[in-house]
Structure formats: C-alpha cells, structure tokens
PDB file of C-alpha atoms in Angstrom:
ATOM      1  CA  UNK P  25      39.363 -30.751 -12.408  1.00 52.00           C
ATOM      2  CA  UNK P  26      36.372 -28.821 -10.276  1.00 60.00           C
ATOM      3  CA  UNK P  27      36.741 -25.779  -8.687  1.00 59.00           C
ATOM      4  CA  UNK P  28      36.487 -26.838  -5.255  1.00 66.00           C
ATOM      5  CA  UNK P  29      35.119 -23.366  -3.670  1.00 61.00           C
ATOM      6  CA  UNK P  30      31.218 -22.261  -4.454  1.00 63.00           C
ATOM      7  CA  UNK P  31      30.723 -19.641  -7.050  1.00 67.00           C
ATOM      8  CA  UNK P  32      30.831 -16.162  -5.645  1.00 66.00           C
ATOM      9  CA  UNK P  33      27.379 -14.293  -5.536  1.00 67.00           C
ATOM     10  CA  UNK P  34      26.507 -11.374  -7.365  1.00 72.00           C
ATOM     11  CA  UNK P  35      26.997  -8.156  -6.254  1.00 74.00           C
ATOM     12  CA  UNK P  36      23.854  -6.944  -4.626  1.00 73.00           C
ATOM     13  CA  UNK P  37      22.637  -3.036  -4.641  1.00 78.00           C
ATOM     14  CA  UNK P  38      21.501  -1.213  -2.653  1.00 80.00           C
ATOM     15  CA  UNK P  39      17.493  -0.316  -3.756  1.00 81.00           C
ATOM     16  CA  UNK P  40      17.355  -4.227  -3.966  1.00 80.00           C
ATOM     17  CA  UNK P  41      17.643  -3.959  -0.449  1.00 78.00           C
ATOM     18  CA  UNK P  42      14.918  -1.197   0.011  1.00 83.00           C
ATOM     19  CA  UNK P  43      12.622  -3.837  -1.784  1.00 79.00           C
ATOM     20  CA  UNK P  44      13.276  -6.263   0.841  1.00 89.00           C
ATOM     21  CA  UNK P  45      10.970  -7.301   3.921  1.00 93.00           C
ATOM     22  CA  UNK P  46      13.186  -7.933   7.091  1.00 96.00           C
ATOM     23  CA  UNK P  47      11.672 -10.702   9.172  1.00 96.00           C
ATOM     24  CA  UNK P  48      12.905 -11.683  12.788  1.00 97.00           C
ATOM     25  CA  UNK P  49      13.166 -15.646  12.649  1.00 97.00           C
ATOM     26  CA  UNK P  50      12.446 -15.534  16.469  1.00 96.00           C
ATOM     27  CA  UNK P  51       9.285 -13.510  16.905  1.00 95.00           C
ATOM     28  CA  UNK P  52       7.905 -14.386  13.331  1.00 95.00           C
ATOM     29  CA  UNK P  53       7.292 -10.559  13.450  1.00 94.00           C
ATOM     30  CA  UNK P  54       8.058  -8.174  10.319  1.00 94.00           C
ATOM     31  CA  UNK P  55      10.030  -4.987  11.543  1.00 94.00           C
ATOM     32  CA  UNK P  56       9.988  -3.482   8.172  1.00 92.00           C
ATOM     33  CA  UNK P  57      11.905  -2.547   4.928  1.00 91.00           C
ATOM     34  CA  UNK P  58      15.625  -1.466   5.081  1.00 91.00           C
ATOM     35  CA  UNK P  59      15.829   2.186   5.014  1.00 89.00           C
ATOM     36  CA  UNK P  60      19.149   2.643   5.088  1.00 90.00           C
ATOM     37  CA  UNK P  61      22.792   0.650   5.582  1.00 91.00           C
ATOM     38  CA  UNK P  62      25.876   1.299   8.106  1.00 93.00           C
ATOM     39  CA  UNK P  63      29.121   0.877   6.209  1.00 92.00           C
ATOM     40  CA  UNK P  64      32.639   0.696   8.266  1.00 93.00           C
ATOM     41  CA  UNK P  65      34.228   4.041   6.140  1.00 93.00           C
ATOM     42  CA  UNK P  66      37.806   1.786   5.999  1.00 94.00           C
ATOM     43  CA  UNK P  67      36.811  -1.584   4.571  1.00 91.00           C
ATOM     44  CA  UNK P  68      33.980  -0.540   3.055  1.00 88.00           C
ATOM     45  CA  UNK P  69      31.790  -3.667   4.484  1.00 89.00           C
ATOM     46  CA  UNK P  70      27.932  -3.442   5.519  1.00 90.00           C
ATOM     47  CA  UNK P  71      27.987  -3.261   9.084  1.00 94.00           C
ATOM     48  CA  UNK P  72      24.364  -2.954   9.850  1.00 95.00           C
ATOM     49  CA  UNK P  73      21.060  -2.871   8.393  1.00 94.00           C
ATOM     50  CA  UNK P  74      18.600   0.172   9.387  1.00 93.00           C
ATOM     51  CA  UNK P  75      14.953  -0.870   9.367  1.00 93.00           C
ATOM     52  CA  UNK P  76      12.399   1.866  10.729  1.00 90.00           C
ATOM     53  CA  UNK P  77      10.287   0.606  13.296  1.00 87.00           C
ATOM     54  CA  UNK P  78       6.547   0.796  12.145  1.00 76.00           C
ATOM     55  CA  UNK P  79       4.377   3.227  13.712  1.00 66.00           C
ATOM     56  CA  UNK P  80       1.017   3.033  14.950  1.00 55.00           C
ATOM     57  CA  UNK P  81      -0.681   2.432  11.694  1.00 55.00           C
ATOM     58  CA  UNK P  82       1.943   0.118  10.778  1.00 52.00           C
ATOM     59  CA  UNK P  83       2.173   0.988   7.528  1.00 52.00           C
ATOM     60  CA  UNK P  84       3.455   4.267   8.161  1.00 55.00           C
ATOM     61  CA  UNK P  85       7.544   4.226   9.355  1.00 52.00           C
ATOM     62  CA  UNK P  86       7.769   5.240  13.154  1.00 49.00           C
ATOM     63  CA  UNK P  87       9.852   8.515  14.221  1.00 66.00           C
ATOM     64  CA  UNK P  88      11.775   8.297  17.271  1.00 83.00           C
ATOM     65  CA  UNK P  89      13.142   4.498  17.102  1.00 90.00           C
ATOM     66  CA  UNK P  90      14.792   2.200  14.567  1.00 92.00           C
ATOM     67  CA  UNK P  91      15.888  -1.666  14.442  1.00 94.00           C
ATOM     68  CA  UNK P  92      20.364  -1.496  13.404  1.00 95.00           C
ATOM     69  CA  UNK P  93      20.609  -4.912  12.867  1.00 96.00           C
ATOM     70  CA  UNK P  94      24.197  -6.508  12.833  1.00 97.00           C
ATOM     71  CA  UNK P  95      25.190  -8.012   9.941  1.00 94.00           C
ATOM     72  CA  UNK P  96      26.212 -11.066  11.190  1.00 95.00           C
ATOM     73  CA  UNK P  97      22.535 -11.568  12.614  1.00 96.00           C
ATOM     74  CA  UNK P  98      21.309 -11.963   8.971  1.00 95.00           C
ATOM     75  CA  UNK P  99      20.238 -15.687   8.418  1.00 95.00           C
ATOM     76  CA  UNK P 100      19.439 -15.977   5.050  1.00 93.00           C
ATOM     77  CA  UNK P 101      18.288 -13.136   1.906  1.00 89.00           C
ATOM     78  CA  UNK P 102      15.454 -14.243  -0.688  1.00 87.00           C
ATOM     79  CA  UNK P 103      14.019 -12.803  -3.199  1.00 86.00           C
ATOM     80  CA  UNK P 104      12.076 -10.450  -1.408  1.00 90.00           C
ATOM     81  CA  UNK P 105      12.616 -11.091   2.153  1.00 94.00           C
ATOM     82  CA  UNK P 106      15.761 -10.932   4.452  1.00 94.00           C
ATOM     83  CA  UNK P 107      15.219 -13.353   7.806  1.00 96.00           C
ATOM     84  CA  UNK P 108      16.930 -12.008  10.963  1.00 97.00           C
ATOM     85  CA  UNK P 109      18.144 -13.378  13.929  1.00 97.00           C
ATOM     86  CA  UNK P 110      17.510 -10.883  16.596  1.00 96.00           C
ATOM     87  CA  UNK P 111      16.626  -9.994  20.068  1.00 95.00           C
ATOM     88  CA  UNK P 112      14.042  -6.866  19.150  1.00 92.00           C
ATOM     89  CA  UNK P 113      15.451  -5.398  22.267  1.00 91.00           C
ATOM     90  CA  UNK P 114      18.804  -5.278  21.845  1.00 93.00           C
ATOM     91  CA  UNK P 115      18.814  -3.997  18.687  1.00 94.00           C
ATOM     92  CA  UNK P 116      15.467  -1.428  18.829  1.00 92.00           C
ATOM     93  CA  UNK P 117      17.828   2.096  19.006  1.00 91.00           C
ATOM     94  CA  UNK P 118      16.990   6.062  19.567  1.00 88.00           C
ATOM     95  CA  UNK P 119      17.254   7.671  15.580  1.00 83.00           C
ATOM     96  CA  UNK P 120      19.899   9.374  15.253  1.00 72.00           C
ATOM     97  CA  UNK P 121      18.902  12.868  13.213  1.00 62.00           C
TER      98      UNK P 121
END
C-alpha cells in the first residue's frame, strides 16, 4: 500500500536562507539576500522574511528601508534563489532599530 501524502521536506536553517537570492516574480527585480526572519513567539512559525533593500551601489545593503515579505507571498525556494510574489510597495517598510 502507498503512502498517499508527499514526503515531508527537510528542515531548512536558517544561514541557508542568508545564502539565498530573493527575486520578485512580478518585477523580475532582485531585492536582495534575507537578512533576517520574523517568527510568531507562540507557534514558532516564520512569519516574514527581512531582505535589506540595496543601496545606491547596490551591492552595499541600504539603511533606512527594508522589504518584510509575508510568508505566504513565497512562490517557490531553489537552491539558491527564493521567488516572491510581491507588490514592492506594500511590503518596502521603515527599519526598525
């Protein structure tokens, strides 16, 4: 008899993350790496992704704004990308320091 649900996919950390290119699927435009993660303190889920928005030189992370990007707006993870579905917009925030 087969197991009719898909295997469950391994546990991901979090530098593999860091490593990761975020790409918005409607701009074609890279925003960055992910810098950091939001995490809902009482489930423990990943509620956000936080990508620093590139600066002038865009190499260099910008200082004042940053992309939190839901994690249901994450369309698919690769290898070394992660595509988004975003509106820049609505999800291009003040840093919080």
């Amino acid at each position: 008899m087969s197991n009719p649900l898909p295997p469950a996919a391994p546990p991901v950390r979090f530098c593999r993350f860091r490593q990761k290119e975020v790409i918005n699927i409607c701009t074609c435009r890279t925003l960055g790496c992910v810098s950091d993660l939001e995490i809902d303190p009482l489930t423990g889920c990943i509620l956000s992704l936080i990508v620093p928005e590139m600066g002038r030189w865009g190499w260099f992370p910008g200082r004042e704004f940053e992309y939190v990007i839901p994690w249901r707006c994450i369309v698919r993870t690769g290898t070394d990308i992660i595509l988004v579905e975003v509106s820049e917009d609505d999800v291009r925030k003040k840093c919080i320091r």
